[in-house]
mmCIF file of C-alpha atoms in Angstrom:
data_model
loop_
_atom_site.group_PDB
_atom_site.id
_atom_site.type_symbol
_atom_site.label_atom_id
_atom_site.label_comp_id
_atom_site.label_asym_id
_atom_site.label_seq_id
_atom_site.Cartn_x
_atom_site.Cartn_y
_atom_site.Cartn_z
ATOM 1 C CA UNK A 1 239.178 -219.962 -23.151
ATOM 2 C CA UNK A 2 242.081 -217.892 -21.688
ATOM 3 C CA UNK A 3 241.213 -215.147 -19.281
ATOM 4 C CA UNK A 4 240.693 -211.764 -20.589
ATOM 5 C CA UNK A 5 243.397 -209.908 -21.328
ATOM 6 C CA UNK A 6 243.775 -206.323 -20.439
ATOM 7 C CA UNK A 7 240.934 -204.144 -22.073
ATOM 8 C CA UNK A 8 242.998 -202.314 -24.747
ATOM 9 C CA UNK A 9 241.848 -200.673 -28.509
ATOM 10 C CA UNK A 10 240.610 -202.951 -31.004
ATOM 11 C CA UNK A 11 240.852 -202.466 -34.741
ATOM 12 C CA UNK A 12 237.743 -202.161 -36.889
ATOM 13 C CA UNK A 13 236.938 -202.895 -40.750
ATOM 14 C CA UNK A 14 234.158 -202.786 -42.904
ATOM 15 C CA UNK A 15 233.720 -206.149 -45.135
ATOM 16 C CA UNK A 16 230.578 -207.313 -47.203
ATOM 17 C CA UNK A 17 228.949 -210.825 -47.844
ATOM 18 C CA UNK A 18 226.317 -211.432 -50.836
ATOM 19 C CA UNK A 19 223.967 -213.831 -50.224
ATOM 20 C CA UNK A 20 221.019 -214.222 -52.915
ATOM 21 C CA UNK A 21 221.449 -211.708 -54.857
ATOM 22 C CA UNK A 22 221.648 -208.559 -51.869
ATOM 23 C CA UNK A 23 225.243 -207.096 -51.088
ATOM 24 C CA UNK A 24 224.901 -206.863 -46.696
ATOM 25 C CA UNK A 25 227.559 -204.818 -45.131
ATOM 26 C CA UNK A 26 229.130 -206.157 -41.649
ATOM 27 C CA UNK A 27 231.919 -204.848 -39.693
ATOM 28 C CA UNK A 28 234.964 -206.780 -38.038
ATOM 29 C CA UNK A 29 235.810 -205.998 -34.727
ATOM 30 C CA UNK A 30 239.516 -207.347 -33.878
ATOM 31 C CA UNK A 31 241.094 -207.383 -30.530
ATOM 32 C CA UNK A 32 244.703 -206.192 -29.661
ATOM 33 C CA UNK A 33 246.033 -209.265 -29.613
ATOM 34 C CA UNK A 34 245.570 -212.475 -30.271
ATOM 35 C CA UNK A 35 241.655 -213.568 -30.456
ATOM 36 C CA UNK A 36 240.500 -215.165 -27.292
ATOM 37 C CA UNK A 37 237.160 -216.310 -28.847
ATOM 38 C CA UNK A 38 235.195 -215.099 -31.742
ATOM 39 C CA UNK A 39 231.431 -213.646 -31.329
ATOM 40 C CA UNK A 40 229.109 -213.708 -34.659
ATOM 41 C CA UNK A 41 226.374 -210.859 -33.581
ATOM 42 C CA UNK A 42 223.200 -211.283 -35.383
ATOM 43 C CA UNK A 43 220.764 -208.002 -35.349
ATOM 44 C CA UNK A 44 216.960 -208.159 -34.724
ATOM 45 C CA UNK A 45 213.667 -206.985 -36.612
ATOM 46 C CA UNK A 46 213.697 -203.678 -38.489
ATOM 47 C CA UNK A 47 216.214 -201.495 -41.025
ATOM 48 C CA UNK A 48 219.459 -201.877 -38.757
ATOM 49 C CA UNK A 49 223.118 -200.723 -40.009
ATOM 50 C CA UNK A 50 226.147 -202.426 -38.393
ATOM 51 C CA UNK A 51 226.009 -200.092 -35.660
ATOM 52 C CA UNK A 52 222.696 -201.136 -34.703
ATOM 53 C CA UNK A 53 220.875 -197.667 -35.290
ATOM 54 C CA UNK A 54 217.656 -197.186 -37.381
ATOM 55 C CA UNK A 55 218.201 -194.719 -40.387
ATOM 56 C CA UNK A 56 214.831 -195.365 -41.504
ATOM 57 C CA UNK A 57 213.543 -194.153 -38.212
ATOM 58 C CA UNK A 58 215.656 -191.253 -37.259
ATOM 59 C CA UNK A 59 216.335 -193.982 -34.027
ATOM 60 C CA UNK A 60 220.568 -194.232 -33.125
ATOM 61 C CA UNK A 61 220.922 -196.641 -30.164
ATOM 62 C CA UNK A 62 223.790 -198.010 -31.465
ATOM 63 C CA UNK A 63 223.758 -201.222 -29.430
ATOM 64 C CA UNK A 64 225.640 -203.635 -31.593
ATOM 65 C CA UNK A 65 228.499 -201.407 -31.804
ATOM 66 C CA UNK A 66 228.878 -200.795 -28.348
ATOM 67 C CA UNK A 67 229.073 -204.299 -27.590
ATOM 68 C CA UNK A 68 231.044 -205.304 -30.581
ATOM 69 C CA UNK A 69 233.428 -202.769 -28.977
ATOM 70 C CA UNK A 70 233.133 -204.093 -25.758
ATOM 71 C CA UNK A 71 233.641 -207.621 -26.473
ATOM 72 C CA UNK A 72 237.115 -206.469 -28.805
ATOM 73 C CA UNK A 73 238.697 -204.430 -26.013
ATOM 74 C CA UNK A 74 237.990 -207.851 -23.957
ATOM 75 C CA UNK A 75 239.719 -210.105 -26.368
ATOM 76 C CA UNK A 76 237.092 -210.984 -28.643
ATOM 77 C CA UNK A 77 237.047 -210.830 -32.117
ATOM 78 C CA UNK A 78 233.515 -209.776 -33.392
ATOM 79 C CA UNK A 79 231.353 -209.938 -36.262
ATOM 80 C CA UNK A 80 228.065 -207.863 -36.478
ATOM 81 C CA UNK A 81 225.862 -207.445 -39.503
ATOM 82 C CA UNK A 82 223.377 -204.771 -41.067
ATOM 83 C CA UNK A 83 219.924 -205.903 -41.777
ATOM 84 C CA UNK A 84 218.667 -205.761 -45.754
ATOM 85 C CA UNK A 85 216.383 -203.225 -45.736
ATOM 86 C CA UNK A 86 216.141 -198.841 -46.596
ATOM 87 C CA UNK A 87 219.351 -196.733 -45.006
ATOM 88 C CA UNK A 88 221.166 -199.808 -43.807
ATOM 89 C CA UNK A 89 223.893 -200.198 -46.087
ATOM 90 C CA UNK A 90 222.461 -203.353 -47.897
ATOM 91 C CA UNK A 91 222.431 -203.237 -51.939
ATOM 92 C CA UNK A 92 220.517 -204.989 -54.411
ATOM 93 C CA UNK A 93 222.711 -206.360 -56.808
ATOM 94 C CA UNK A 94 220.075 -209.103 -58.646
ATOM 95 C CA UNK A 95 216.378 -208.124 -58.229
ATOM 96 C CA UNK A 96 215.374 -211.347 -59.014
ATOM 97 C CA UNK A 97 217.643 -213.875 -56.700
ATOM 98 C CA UNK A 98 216.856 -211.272 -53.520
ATOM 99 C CA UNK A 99 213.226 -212.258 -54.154
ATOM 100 C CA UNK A 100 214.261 -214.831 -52.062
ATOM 101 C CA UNK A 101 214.841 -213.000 -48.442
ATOM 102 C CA UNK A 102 210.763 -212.416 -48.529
ATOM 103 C CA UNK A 103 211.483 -215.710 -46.526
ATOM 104 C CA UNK A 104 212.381 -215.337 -42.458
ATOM 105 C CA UNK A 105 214.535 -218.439 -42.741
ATOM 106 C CA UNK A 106 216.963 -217.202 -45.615
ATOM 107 C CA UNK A 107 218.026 -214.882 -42.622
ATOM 108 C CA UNK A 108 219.888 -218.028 -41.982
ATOM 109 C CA UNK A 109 221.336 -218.345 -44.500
ATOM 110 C CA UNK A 110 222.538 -214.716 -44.195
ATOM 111 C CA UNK A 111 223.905 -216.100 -40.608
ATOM 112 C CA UNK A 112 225.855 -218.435 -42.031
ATOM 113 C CA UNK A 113 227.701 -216.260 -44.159
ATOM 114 C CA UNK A 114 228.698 -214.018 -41.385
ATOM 115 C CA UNK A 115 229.999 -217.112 -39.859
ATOM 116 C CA UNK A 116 231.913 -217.547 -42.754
ATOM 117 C CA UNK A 117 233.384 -213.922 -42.586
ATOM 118 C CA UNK A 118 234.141 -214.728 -38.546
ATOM 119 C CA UNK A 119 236.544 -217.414 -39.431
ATOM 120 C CA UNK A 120 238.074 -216.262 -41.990
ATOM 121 C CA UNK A 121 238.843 -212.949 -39.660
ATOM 122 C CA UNK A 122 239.738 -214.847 -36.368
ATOM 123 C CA UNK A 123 241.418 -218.190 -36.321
ATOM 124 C CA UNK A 124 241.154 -219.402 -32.932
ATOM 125 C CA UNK A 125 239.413 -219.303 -29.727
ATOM 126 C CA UNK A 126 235.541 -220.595 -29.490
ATOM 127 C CA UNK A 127 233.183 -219.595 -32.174
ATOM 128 C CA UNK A 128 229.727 -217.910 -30.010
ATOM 129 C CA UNK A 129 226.499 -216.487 -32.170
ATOM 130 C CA UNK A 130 224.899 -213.968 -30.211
ATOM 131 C CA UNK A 131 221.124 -212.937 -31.705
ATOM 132 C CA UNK A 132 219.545 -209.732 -30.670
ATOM 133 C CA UNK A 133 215.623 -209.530 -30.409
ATOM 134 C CA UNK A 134 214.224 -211.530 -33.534
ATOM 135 C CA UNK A 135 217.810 -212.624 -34.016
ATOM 136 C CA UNK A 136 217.924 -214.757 -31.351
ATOM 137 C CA UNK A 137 215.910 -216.828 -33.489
ATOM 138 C CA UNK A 138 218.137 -217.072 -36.445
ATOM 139 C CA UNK A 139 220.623 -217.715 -33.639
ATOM 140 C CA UNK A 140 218.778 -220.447 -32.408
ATOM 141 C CA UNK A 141 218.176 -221.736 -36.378
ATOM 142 C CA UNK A 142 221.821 -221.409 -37.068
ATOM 143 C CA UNK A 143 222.823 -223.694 -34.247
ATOM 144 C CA UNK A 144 220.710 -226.781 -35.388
ATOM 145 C CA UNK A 145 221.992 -226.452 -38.609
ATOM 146 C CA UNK A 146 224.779 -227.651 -41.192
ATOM 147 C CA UNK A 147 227.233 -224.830 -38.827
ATOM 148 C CA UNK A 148 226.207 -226.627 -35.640
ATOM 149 C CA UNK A 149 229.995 -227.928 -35.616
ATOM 150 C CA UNK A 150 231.404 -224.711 -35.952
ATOM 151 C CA UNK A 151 229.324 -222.986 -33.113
ATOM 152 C CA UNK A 152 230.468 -223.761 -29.597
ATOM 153 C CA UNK A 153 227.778 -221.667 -27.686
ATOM 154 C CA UNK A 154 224.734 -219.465 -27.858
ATOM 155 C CA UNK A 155 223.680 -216.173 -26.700
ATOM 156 C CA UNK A 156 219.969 -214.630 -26.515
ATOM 157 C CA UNK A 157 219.910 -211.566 -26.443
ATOM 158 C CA UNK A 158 216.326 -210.084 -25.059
ATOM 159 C CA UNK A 159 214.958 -212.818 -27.607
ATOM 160 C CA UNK A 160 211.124 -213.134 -27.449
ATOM 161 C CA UNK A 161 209.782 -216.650 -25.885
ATOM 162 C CA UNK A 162 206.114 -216.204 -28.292
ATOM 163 C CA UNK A 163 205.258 -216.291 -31.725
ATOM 164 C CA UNK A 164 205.582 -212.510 -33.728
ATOM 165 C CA UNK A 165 202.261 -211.560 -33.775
ATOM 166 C CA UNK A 166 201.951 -212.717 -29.703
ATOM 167 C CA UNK A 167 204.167 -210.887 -29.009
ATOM 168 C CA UNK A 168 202.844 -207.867 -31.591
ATOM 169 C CA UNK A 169 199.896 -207.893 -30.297
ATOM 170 C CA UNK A 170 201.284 -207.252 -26.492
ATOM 171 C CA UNK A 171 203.402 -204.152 -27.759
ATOM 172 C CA UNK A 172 200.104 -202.531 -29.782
ATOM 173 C CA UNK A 173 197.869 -203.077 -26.414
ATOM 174 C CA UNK A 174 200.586 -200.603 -24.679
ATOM 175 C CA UNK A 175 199.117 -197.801 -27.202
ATOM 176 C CA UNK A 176 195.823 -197.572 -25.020
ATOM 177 C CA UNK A 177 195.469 -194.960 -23.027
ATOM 178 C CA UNK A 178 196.383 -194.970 -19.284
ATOM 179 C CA UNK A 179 193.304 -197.050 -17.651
ATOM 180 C CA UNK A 180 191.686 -198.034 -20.776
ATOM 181 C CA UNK A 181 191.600 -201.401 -21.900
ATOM 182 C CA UNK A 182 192.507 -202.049 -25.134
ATOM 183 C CA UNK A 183 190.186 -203.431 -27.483
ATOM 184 C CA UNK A 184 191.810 -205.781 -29.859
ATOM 185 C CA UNK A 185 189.274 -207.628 -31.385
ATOM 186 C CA UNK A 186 189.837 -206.553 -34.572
ATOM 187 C CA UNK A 187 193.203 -206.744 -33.793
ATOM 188 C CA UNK A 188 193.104 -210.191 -33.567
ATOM 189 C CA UNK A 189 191.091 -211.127 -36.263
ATOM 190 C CA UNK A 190 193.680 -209.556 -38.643
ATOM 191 C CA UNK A 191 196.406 -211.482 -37.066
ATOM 192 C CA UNK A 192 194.121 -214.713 -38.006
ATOM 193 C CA UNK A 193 193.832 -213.417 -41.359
ATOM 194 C CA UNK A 194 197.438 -212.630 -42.126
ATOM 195 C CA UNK A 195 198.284 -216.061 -40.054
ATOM 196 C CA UNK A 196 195.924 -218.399 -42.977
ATOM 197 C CA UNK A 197 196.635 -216.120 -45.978
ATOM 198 C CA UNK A 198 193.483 -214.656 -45.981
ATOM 199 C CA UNK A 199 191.823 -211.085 -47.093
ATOM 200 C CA UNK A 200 191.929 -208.792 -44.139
ATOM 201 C CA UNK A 201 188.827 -207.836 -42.573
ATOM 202 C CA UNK A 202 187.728 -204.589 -44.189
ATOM 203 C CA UNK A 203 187.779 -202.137 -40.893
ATOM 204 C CA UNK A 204 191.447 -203.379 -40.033
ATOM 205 C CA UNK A 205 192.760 -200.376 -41.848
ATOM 206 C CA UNK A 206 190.849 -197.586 -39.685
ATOM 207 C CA UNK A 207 191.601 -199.525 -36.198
ATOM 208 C CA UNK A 208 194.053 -197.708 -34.473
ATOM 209 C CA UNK A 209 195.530 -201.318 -33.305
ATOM 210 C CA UNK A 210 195.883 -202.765 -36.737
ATOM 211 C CA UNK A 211 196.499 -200.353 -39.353
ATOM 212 C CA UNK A 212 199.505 -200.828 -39.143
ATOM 213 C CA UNK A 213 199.679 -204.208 -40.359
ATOM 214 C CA UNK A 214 196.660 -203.261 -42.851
ATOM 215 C CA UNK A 215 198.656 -200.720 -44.369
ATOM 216 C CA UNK A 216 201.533 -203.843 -45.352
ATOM 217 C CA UNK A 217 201.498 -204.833 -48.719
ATOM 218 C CA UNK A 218 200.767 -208.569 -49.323
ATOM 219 C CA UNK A 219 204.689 -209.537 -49.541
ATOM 220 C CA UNK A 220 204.969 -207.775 -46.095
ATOM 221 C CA UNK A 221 202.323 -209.989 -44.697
ATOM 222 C CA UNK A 222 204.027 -212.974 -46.437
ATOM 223 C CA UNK A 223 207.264 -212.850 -44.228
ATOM 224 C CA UNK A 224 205.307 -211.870 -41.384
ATOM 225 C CA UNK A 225 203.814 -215.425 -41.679
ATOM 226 C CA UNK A 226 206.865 -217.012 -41.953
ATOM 227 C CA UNK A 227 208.825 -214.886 -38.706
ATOM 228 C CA UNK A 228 205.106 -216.176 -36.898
ATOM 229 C CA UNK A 229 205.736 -219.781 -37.608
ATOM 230 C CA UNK A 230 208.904 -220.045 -35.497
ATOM 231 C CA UNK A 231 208.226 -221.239 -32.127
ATOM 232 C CA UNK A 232 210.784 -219.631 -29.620
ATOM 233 C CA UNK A 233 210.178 -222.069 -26.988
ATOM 234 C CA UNK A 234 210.824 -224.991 -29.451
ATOM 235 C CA UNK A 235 213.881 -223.576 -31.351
ATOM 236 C CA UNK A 236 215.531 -223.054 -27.940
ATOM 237 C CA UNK A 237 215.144 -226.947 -26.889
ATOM 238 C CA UNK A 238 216.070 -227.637 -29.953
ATOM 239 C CA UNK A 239 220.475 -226.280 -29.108
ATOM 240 C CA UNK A 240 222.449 -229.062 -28.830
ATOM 241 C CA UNK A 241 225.021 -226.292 -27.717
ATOM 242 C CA UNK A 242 225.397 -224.253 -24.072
ATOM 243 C CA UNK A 243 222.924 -221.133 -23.944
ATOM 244 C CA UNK A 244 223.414 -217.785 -22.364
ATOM 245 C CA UNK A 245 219.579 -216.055 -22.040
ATOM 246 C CA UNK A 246 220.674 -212.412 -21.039
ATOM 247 C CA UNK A 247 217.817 -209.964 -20.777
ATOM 248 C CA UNK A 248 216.816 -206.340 -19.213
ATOM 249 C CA UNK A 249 214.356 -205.521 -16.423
ATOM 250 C CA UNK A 250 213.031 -202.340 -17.842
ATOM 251 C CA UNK A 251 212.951 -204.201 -21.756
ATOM 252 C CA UNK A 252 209.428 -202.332 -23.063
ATOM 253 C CA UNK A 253 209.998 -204.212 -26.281
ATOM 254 C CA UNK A 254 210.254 -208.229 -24.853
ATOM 255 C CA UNK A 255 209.261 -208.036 -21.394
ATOM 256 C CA UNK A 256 210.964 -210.004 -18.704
ATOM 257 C CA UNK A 257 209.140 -212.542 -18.363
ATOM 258 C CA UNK A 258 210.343 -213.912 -21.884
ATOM 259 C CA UNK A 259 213.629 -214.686 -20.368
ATOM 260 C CA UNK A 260 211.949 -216.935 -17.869
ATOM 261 C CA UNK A 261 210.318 -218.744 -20.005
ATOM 262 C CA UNK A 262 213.382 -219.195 -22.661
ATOM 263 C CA UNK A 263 214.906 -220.738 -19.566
ATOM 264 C CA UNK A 264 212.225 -223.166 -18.551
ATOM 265 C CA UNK A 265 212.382 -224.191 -22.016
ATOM 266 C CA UNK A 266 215.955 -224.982 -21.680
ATOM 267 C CA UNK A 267 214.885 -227.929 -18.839
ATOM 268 C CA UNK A 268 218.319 -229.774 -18.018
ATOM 269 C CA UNK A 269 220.302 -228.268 -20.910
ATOM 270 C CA UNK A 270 223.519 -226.281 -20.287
ATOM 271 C CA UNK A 271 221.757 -223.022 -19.717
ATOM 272 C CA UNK A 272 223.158 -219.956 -18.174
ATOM 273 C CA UNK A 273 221.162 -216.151 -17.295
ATOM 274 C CA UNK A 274 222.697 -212.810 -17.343
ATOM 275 C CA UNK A 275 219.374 -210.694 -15.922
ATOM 276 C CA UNK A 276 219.942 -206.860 -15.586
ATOM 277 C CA UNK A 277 216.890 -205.360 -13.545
ATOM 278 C CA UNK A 278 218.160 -201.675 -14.865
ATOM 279 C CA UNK A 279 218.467 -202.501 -18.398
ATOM 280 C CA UNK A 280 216.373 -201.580 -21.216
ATOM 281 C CA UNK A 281 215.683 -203.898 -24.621
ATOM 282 C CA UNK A 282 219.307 -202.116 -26.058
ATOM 283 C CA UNK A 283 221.154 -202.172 -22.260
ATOM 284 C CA UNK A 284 220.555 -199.306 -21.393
ATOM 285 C CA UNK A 285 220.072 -196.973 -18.588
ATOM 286 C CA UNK A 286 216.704 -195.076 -18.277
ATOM 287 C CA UNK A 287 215.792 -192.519 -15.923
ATOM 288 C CA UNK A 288 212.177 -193.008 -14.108
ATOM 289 C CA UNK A 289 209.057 -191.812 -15.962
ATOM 290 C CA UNK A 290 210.165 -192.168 -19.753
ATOM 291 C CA UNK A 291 207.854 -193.636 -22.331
ATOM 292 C CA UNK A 292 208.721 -196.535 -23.802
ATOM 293 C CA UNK A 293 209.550 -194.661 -27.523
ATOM 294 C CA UNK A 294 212.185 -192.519 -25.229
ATOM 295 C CA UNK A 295 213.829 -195.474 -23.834
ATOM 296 C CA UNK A 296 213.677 -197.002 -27.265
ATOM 297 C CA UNK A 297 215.619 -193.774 -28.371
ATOM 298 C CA UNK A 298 218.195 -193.625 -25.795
ATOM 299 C CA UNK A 299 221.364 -192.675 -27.356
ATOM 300 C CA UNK A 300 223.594 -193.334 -24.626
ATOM 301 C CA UNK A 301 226.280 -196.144 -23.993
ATOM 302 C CA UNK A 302 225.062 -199.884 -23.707
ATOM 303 C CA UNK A 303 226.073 -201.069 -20.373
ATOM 304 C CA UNK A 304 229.172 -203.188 -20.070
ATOM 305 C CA UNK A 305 227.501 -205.189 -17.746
ATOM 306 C CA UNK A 306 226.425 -207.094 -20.610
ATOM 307 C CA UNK A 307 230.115 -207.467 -22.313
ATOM 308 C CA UNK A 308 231.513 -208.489 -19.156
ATOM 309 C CA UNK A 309 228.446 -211.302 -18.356
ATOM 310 C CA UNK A 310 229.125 -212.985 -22.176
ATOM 311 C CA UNK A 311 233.047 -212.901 -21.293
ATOM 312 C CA UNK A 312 232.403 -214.685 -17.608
ATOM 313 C CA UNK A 313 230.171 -217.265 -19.338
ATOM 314 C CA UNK A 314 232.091 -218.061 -22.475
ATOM 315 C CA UNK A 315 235.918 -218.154 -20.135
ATOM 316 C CA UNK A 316 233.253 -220.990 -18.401
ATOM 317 C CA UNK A 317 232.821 -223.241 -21.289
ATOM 318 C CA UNK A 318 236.261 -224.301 -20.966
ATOM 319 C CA UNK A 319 235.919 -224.905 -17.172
#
């Protein structure tokens, strides 16, 4: 890859791909001038428009468009995508074909046809899928797959190093109270029970730790099981291409630690870090002292930091 030119405007377009039966809406990203690479950004768990914010939720951290924006003034040409899902700008076209997406790994398939839209927008310069959160997995899926020609390098983006419900079950201990431990025995046996298909046991619905999940209906708890059976650790090993782990200090969502152990993972492949000791799970800055909802709900700017780290790496692949 070139250097980076000059950070200058980019242009940005709204564009659509339809994949089993569900219209999902994405957003190009275009540089100035010529592309110097092209960056397919893949969004994580939950109701997420292109901009990265959380309708649903009343939650507006807008990660994925800061650093689509970022990345375009740098020379990149970007692709990011909405998840399906209430408020995002997904539509239902056939009810019966979007049956399908009850699946984790049609998310994939969804990748791919962002990939699609990519290179059709963006004819040269190295082809990089970034995955946020859970979409570092479909990143990770994406790369072993029929596309694995087309990609020339990976980016994880806080992506988790355990199974879902691990790493569920970490978050829901955080909801004890200051210098109580949390007791998560029913906790756990739910997690059994939605892991074999089984009934729930019946006082999972009044545990303040589970009724959450007890409150799912059963197709919930179906693509629960299949976002559980992907092994981070494994799917990682698995690239055949160069990896960039980048990951936040203060992330309350994945802690730090996941990073580490994405990179361990990794053994002798081409692996390269980004760690930001400041940065929360969107790359953000947090003052001392918030909880971690209020991080989670930080509305200001993603840090750059992050742009500029991808950019460094990716002008590397090319020595």
């Amino acid at each position: 890859m070139k250097q980076p030119q000059t950070k200058s405007a980019a242009s940005e377009e709204d564009a659509t791909v339809t994949v089993s039966g569900v219209e999902i809406a994405c957003r190009i990203s275009l540089p100035a001038g010529p592309a110097l690479a092209r960056l397919l950004l893949l969004p994580g768990s939950l109701y997420s428009d292109v901009d990265g914010n959380y309708p649903s939720m009343n939650m507006r951290p807008h990660a994925y468009a800061d650093l689509a924006r970022q990345m375009a003034s740098r020379g990149f040409a970007v692709v990011r995508m909405a998840k399906i899902g209430p408020g995002t700008g997904s539509r239902t076209i056939d009810a019966e074909a979007a049956a399908a997406h009850g699946d984790f790994r049609m998310r994939v398939a969804v990748a791919e046809a962002g990939l699609d839209l990519l290179l059709r927008s963006a004819d040269q310069g190295p082809v990089i899928v970034a995955g946020h959160s859970e979409g570092a997995k479909v990143a990770n899926l994406l790369a072993q797959g029929s596309t694995s020609g087309r990609i020339d390098g990976v980016v994880s983006l806080s992506g988790a190093a355990e199974h879902l419900l691990d790493l569920l079950r970490h978050q829901v201990s955080g909801m004890a109270p200051p210098g109580v431990p949390a007791e998560l025995g029913i906790f756990d046996r739910t997690v059994a029970a939605i892991r074999t298909g089984a009934a729930l046991p019946p006082e999972a619905s009044t545990n303040s730790f589970s009724a959450m999940l007890a409150s799912m209906p059963e197709a919930a708890h179906r693509y629960l099981r299949s976002v559980d059976a992907i092994d981070p650790l494994a799917e990682i090993a698995r690239v055949p291409q160069p990896v960039l782990i980048v990951h936040g200090g203060r992330d309350e969502s994945v802690p730090f630690a996941h990073a580490e152990r994405l990179r361990a993972a990794r053994g002798s492949l081409p692996t390269g870090t980004a760690f930001f000791p400041s940065l929360t799970h969107f790359y953000k800055q947090a003052a001392d002292g918030l909880l971690p909802m209020q991080i989670m709900a930080l509305e200001t700017e993603s840090d750059p930091a992050v742009a500029d780290a991808i950019v460094a790496w990716v002008a590397g692949l090319s020595g």
